[in-house]
Structures are given as structure tokens and as C-alpha cells.
Short mmCIF file of C-alpha atoms in Angstrom, two decimals:
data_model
loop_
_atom_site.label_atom_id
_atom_site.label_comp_id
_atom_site.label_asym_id
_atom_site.label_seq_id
_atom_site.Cartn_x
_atom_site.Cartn_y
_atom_site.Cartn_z
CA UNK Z 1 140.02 134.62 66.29
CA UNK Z 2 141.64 133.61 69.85
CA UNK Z 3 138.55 134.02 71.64
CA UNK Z 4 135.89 132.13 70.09
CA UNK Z 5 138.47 128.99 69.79
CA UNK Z 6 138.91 129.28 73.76
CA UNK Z 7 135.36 129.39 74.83
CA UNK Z 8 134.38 126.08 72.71
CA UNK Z 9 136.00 123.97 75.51
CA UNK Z 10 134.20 125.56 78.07
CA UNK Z 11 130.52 125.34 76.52
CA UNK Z 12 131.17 120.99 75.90
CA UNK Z 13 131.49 120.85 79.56
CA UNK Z 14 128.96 122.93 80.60
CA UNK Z 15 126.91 120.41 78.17
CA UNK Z 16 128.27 117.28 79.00
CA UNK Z 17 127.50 118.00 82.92
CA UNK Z 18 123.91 118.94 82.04
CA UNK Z 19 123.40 116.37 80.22
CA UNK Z 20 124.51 113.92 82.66
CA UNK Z 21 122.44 116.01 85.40
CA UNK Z 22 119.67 115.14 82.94
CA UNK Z 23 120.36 111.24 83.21
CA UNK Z 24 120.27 111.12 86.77
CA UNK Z 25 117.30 112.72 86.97
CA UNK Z 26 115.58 110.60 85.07
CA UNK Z 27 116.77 107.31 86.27
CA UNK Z 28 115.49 108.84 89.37
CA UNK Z 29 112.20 109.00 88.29
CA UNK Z 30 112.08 105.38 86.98
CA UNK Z 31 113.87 103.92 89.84
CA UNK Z 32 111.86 105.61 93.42
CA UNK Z 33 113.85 107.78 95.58
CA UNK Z 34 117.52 108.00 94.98
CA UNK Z 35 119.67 106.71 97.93
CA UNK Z 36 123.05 108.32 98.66
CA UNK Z 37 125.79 105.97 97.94
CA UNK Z 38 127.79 106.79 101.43
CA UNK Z 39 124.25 105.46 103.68
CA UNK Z 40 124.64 102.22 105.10
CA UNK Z 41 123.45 99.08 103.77
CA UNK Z 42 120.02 98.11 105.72
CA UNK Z 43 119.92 94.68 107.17
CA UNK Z 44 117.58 91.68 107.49
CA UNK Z 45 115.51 91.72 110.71
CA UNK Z 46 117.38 89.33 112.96
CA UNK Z 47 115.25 86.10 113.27
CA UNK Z 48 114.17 84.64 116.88
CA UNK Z 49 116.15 81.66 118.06
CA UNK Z 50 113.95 78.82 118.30
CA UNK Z 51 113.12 77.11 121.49
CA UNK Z 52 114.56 73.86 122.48
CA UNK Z 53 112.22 71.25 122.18
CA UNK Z 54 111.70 69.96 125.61
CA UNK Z 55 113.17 66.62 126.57
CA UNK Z 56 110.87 63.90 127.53
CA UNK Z 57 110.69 62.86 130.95
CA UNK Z 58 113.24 60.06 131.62
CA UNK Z 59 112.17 56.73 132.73
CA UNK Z 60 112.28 55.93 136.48
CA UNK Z 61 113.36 52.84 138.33
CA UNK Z 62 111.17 50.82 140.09
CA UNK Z 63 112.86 50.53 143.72
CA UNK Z 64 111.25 47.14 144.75
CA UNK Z 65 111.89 45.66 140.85
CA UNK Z 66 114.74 47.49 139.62
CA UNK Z 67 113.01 48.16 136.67
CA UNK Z 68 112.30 50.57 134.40
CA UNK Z 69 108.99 52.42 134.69
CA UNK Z 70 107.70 55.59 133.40
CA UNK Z 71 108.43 59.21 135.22
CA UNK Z 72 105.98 59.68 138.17
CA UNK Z 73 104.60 56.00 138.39
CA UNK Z 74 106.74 55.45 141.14
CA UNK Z 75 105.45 58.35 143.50
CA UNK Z 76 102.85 56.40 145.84
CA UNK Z 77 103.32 54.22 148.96
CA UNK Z 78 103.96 50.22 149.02
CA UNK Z 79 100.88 48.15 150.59
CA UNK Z 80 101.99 45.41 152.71
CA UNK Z 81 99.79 42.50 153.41
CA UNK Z 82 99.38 39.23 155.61
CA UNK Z 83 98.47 36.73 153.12
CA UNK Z 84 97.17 33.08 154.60
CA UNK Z 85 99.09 30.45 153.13
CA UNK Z 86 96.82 27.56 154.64
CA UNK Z 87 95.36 24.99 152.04
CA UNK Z 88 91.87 26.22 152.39
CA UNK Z 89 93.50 30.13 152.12
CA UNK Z 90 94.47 28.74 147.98
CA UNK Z 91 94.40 30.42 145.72
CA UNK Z 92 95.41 33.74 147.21
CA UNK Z 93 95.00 36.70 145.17
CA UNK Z 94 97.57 38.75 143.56
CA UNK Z 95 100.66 37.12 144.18
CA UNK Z 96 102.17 37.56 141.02
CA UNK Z 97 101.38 41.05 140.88
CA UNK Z 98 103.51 41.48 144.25
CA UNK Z 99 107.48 42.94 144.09
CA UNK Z 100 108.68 41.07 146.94
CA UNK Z 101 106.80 37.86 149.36
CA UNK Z 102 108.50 36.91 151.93
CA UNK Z 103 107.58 33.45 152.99
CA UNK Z 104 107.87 32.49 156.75
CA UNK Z 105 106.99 29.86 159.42
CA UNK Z 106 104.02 30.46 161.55
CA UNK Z 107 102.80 27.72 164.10
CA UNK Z 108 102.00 24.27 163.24
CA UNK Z 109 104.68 24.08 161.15
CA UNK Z 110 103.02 25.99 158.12
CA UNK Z 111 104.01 28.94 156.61
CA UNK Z 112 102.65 32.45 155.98
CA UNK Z 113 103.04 35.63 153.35
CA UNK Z 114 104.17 38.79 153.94
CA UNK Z 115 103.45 40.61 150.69
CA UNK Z 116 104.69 43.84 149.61
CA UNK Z 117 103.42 45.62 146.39
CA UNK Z 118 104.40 48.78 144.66
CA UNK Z 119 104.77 48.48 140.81
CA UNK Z 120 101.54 46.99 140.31
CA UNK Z 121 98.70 47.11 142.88
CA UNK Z 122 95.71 44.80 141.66
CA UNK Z 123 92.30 45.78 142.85
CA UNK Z 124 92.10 43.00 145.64
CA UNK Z 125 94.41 41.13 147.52
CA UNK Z 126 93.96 38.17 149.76
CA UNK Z 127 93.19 35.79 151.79
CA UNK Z 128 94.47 38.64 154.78
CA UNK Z 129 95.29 36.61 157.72
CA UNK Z 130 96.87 37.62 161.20
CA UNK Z 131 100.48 39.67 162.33
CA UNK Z 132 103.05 38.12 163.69
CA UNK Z 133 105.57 38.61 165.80
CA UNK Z 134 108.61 38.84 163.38
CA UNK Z 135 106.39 41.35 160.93
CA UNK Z 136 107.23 44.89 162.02
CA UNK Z 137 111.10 43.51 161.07
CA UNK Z 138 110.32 42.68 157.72
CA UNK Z 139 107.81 45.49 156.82
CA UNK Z 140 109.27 48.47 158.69
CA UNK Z 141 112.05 49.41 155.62
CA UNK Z 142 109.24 49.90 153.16
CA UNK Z 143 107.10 52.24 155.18
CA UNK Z 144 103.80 52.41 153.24
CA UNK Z 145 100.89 50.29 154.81
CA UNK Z 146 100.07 46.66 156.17
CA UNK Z 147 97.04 44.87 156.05
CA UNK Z 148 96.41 42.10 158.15
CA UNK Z 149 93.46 40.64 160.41
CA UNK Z 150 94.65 40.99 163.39
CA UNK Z 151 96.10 38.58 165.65
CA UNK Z 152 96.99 38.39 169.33
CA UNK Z 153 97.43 41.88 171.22
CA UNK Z 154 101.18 41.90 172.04
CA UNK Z 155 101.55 41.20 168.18
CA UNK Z 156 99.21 44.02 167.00
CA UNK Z 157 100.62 46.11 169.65
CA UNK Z 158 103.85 45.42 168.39
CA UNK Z 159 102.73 46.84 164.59
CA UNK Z 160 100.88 49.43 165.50
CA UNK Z 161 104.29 50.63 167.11
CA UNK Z 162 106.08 49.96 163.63
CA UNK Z 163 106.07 53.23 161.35
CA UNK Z 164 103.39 51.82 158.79
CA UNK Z 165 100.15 52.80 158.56
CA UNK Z 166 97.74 49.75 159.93
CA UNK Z 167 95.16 48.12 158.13
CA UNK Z 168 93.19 45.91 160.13
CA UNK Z 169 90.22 44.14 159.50
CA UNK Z 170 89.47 43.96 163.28
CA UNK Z 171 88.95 47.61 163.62
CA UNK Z 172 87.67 48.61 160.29
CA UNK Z 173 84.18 49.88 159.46
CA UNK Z 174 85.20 51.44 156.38
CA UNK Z 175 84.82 48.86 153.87
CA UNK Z 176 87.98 48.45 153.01
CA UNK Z 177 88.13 44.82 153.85
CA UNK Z 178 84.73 42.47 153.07
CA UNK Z 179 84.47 38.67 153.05
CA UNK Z 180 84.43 36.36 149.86
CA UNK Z 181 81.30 34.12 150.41
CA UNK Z 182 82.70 31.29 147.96
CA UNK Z 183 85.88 30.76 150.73
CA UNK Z 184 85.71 29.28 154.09
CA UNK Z 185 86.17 31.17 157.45
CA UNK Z 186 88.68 32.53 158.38
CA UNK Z 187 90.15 32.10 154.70
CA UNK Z 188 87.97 34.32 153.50
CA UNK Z 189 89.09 38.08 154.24
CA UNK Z 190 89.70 40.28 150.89
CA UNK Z 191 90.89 43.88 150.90
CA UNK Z 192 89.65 46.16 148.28
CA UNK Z 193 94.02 47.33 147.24
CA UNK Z 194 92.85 50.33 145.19
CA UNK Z 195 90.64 51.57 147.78
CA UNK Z 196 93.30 51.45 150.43
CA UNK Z 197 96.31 53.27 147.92
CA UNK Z 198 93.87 55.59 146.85
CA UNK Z 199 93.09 57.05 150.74
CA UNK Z 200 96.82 56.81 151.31
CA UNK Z 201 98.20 58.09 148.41
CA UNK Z 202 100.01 60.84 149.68
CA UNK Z 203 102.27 58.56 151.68
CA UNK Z 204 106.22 58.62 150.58
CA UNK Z 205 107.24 55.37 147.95
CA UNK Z 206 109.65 52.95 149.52
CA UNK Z 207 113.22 52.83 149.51
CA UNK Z 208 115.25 50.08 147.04
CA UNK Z 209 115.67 47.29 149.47
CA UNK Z 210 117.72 44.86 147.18
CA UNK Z 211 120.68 46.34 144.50
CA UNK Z 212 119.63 45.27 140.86
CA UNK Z 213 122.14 44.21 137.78
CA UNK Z 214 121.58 42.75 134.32
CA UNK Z 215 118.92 39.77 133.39
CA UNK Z 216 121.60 37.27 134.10
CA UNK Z 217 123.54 38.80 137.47
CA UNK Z 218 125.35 36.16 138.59
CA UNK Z 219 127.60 35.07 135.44
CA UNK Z 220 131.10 36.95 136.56
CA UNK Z 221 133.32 34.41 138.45
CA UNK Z 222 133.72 35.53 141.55
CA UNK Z 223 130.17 34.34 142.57
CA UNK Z 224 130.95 30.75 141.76
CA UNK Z 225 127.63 30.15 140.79
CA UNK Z 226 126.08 26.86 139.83
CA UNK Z 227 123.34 26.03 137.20
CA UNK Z 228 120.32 25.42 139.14
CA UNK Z 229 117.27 23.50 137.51
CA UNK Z 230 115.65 23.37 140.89
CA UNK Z 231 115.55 24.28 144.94
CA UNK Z 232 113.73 22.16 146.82
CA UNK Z 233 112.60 23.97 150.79
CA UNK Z 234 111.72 22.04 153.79
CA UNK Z 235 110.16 24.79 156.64
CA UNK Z 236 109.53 22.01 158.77
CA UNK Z 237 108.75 18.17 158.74
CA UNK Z 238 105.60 18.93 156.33
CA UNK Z 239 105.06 21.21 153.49
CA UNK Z 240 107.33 20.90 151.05
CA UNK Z 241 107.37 23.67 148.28
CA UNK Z 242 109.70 23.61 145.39
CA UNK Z 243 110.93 26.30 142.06
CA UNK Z 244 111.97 25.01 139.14
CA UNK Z 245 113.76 27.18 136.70
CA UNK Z 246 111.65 27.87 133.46
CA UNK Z 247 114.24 29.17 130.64
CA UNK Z 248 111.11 29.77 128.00
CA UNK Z 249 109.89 32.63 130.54
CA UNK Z 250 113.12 33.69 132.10
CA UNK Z 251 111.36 32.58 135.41
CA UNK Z 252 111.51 30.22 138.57
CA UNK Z 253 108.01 28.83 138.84
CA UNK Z 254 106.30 27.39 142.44
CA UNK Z 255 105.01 24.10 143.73
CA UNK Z 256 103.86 23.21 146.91
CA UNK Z 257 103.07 19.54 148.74
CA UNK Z 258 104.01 18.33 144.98
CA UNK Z 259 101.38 20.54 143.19
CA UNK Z 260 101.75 23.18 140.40
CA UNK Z 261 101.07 26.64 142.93
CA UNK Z 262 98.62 28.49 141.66
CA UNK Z 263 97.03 31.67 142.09
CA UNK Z 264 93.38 33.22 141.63
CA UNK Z 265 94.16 34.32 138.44
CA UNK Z 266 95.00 30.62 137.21
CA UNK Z 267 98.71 31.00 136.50
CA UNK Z 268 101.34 29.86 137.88
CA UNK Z 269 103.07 31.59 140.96
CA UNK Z 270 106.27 32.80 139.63
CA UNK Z 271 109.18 34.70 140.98
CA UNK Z 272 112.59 36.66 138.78
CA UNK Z 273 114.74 35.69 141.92
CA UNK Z 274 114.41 33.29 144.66
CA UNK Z 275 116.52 34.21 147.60
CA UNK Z 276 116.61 31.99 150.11
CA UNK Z 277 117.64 33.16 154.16
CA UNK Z 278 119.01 30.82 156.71
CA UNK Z 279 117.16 32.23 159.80
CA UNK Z 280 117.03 31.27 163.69
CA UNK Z 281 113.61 30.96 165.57
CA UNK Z 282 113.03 32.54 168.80
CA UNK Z 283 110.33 30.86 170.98
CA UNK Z 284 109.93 33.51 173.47
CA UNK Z 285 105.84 33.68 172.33
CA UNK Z 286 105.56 29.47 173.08
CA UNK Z 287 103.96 28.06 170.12
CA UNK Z 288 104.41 31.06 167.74
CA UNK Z 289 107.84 31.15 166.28
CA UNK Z 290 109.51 34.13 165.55
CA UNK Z 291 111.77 34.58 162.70
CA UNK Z 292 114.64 36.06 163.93
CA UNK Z 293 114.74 38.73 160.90
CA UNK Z 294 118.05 41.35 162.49
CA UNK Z 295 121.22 39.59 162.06
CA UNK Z 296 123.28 37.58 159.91
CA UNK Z 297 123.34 34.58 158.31
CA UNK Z 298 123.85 31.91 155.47
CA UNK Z 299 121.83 32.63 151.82
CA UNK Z 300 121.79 31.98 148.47
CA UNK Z 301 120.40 33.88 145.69
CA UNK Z 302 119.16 31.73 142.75
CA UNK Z 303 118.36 34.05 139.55
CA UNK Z 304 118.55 33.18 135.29
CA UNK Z 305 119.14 29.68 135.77
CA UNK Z 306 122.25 29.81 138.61
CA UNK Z 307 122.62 30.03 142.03
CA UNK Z 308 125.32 31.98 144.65
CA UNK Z 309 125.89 31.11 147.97
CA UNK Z 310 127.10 33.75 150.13
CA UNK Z 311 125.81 35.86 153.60
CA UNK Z 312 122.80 37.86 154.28
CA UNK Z 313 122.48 41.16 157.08
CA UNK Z 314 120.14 43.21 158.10
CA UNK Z 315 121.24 45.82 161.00
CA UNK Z 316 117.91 46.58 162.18
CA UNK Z 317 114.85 46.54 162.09
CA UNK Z 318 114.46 49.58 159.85
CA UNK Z 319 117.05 48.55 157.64
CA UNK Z 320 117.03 46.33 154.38
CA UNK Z 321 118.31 42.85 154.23
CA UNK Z 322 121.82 42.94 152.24
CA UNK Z 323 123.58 39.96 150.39
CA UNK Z 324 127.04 39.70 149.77
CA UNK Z 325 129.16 36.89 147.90
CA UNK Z 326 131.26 34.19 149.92
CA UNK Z 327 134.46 36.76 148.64
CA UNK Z 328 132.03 39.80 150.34
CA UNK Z 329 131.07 40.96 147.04
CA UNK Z 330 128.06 42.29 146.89
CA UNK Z 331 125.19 40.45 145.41
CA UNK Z 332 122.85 41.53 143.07
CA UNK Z 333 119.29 40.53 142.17
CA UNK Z 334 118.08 40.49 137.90
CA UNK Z 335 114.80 43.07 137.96
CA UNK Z 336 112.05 41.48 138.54
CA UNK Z 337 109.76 39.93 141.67
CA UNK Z 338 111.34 38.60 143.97
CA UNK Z 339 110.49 35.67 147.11
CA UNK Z 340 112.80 35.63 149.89
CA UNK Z 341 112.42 32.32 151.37
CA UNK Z 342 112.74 32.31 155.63
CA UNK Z 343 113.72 28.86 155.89
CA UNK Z 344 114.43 27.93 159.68
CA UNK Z 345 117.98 26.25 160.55
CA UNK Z 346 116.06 23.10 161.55
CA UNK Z 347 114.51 22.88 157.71
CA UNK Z 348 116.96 22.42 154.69
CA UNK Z 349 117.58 24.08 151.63
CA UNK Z 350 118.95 22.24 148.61
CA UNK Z 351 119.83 23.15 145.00
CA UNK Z 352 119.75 20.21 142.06
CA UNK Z 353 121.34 21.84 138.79
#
């Protein structure tokens, strides 16, 4: 009787296991291919990084407007120009398009241009007059070009020395200059802009030749600036030109002999700052006067409304002008166009708030 009650035991577990074996084998045939329980657990594919979205070019500044242009508009040469500022020469074309005019006595007591433009160059320019002797001072910083008629040989010898490319009507067969038939001679010389940027494009921009600050640069204290409504200039006994301060258009706005100035385009000749340069005259060239342009001297720079009084220097000839406050601060100029007014010691320069 012992031996039947001991093998009992033995035949559950024999049954038991294949009946588990069983199981297994069938959930193995509803479930796919078994996987051991010591393999590894399988991961996701690891996802590429995205790329960076690329940043969009950053604004430049405009280095003869201190302001704000898109990237690459700045990469081309400035175009300098003689502009006649003689009655009959009126209206000249493209003077509010200009960064900086500088405005100086020529002989018979009238004045002249020296326009520079960078930011904006419109597709003529004019009336182009003759060099003078003070002009490879004023243009030589900017590099670029300058247009002008030509003028007596000392003076055109005296450009052609500067390191500018020369644009004169004189020697040109080209076509880059032509004559308007509706203006008088010798008022009457236009230069087709585009045409001369375009075949001297590959020319280096110019340098900043003024330091820029805010809309309004001249409101901390230490400039002990006035409010200015209007600056009345005097280049010599005749000719009279005047800005008054327009607060609607954040802008000083030109007269001459009494007379609303105004260009070809019918507005009025504007300017952001008006800085105005006590200069001597040099009469070594008789009855041509020469702005003595290297140096120092008395200015005043009138921008938003106000007015500082201070010094101006310029070391050399291939150096910009700099301004600096009557406490040697330096000055700086709101962005925008600027005139720099050459007025002669023997003229006067007043400022009426």
C-alpha cells in the first residue's frame, strides 16, 4: 500500500508542468515569437536635432545718416558733386536726396554746393558747375567720386591729385553728363547719378564722418543748448539764406534772398541738422577764395529745435571734421541729412529762438 500512495505526488507534478508547458505554447502561437525575458528592451530611433532657423541679417547703419538701413545697402561708393548755386542754376536737382551739402563761398560773393550722396542716389543730379580750390579738403574723407565741370587747371590739377575718382564734364565722351535744353548756359550741365554708381560700383563706401545720437541729441545739460526757431547766414554783403525749424516734420527747412528754397522736385530744401563752421579765407588764388577747410574753429550745431555752440577740427585733409561742446564734449548730430554751413569770419551767423 506504501508505494502507490508515494508515486501520486510525483505524477501531479509531472502534470502540472506539462500542462503549463502546454500554456506557453499556446500563448506563443497567439502572440508571434516569444521573446526571452533577460533581452534588452529595444529603443526608439533617436530623432535628428532640428536646425536652427537662421537669423535674419541685421540692419546696417548708414555712415553719412546714422541711420538704419537694411544689410548690404550700404556696400557702394559716395558720389560727390559740384552743384551751381547761382539764381539761374535753381532749382538744382536732388538736394534733398543728398546725406551731407556743404555750402561755401565762391567769387562774387555767392556761394556754391559740394554735395555728397550715399543713402539715396537719384537718377540725376545737377546743375554740375566748376572745382574749387578748397574741394579736395572737403571731399577727400569720403573717397567715392566727384563730379564737377571743370574749372581752372591748378584747381582740376589739384582734384585729380585728391584720391577720388574724377568726373568731369570737360573730358567726358561717355555720356555720363548731357545738357538740359530748358536751363541756360552754363546752368545747364546734368549727370546721369545711376549711370556713374553703376560703372563705379565696386569702389569701397565711405567712412562715418559725423558721430550720430538720438532724434533730439542735444537735450543733456552740458551742451547748454538754446531753443532755436531760426539761423539766419550772411556769406557776404548779399545773399542771405535762412532755416527755420519745422516741429510738424522734425526738420529745419531753407530760404534764400527771402524766398522759400526749392528744389526740382518742388519741395522744400530741408536738412535733420544744420551745422554751421566759422572758417578763414585764403586769397592766395586773387579773386577765388578758398575756404580754409584744415584747422579749427568756432561752430554750432543746430538739430530738433536747439542749438550748441562749441569748436570744430579737422586734422587734415583726409580726415573728417569733428565737433566738440564748449566743455570738449563731443557733439553729436540726430540721423538724418545734414548741411554744414562754411560761413566766412567776415559774414555772421545768428540764432533767434
Amino acid at each position: 500500500m506504501a508505494g502507490p500512495a508515494v508515486g501520486r505526488p510525483r505524477l501531479m507534478v509531472a502534470a502540472i508542468v506539462a500542462a503549463v508547458s502546454a500554456l506557453a505554447l499556446a500563448v506563443a502561437g497567439c502572440g508571434g515569437t516569444a521573446t526571452s525575458p533577460t533581452a534588452p528592451p529595444t529603443t526608439a530611433a533617436a530623432r535628428p536635432s532640428p536646425s536652427p532657423s537662421p537669423r535674419p541679417p541685421q540692419p546696417a547703419v548708414d555712415p553719412l545718416r546714422g541711420t538704419l538701413t537694411p544689410a548690404g545697402a550700404t556696400a557702394h561708393p559716395s558720389l560727390a558733386a559740384k552743384i551751381d548755386n547761382h539764381f539761374d542754376a535753381r532749382p538744382q536737382i536732388g538736394l534733398n536726396a543728398a546725406d551731407i551739402v556743404f555750402e561755401e563761398l565762391v567769387e562774387g560773393g555767392l556761394t556754391r554746393y559740394l554735395v555728397v550722396w550715399h543713402s539715396v542716389v537719384p537718377a540725376e543730379i545737377g546743375p554740375v558747375r566748376s572745382v574749387r580750390p578748397m574741394d579736395p579738403d572737403l571731399v577727400t574723407p569720403f573717397g567715392g567720386m566727384i563730379a564737377y565741370s571743370g574749372g581752372q587747371q591748378v584747381f582740376v590739377d589739384m582734384m585729380q591729385a585728391a584720391p577720388v575718382v574724377n568726373l568731369v564734364f570737360d573730358f567726358d565722351d561717355t555720356g555720363l553728363f548731357h545738357r538740359a535744353d530748358e536751363r541756360p548756359s552754363p546752368h545747364d550741365v546734368i549727370l546721369d547719378a545711376a549711370e556713374a554708381m553703376r560703372r563705379n560700383a565696386a569702389l569701397p563706401p565711405p567712412p562715418p564722418q559725423f558721430a550720430y545720437g538720438t532724434a533730439d541729441p542735444l537735450d543733456a545739460p552740458q551742451f547748454a543748448a538754446t531753443p532755436t526757431a531760426r539761423i539766419d547766414l550772411a556769406f557776404s554783403e548779399g545773399g542771405a539764406r535762412a532755416w527755420e525749424w519745422d516741429a510738424a516734420t522734425s526738420a529745419w527747412l531753407r530760404s534764400q534772398e527771402g524766398a522759400p528754397d526749392l528744389e526740382a522736385s518742388g519741395e522744400r530744401v530741408r536738412a535733420t541738422n544744420v551745422v554751421t563752421l566759422r572758417v578763414a579765407i585764403d586769397d592766395t588764388y586773387g579773386e577765388v577764395p578758398r575756404t580754409v577747410a584744415v584747422g579749427t574753429g568756432e561752430a554750432w550745431l543746430s538739430s530738433h529745435g536747439r542749438t550748441a555752440h562749441g569748436t570744430w577740427s579737422k586734422a587734415a585733409a583726409d580726415r573728417p571734421f569733428t565737433l566738440r561742446a564748449d566743455d570738449g564734449t563731443p557733439i553729436r548730430l540726430a540721423p538724418g541729412s545734414t548741411w554744414v554751413e562754411l560761413v566766412p569770419a567776415s559774414g555772421s551767423a545768428a540764432f533767434a529762438p
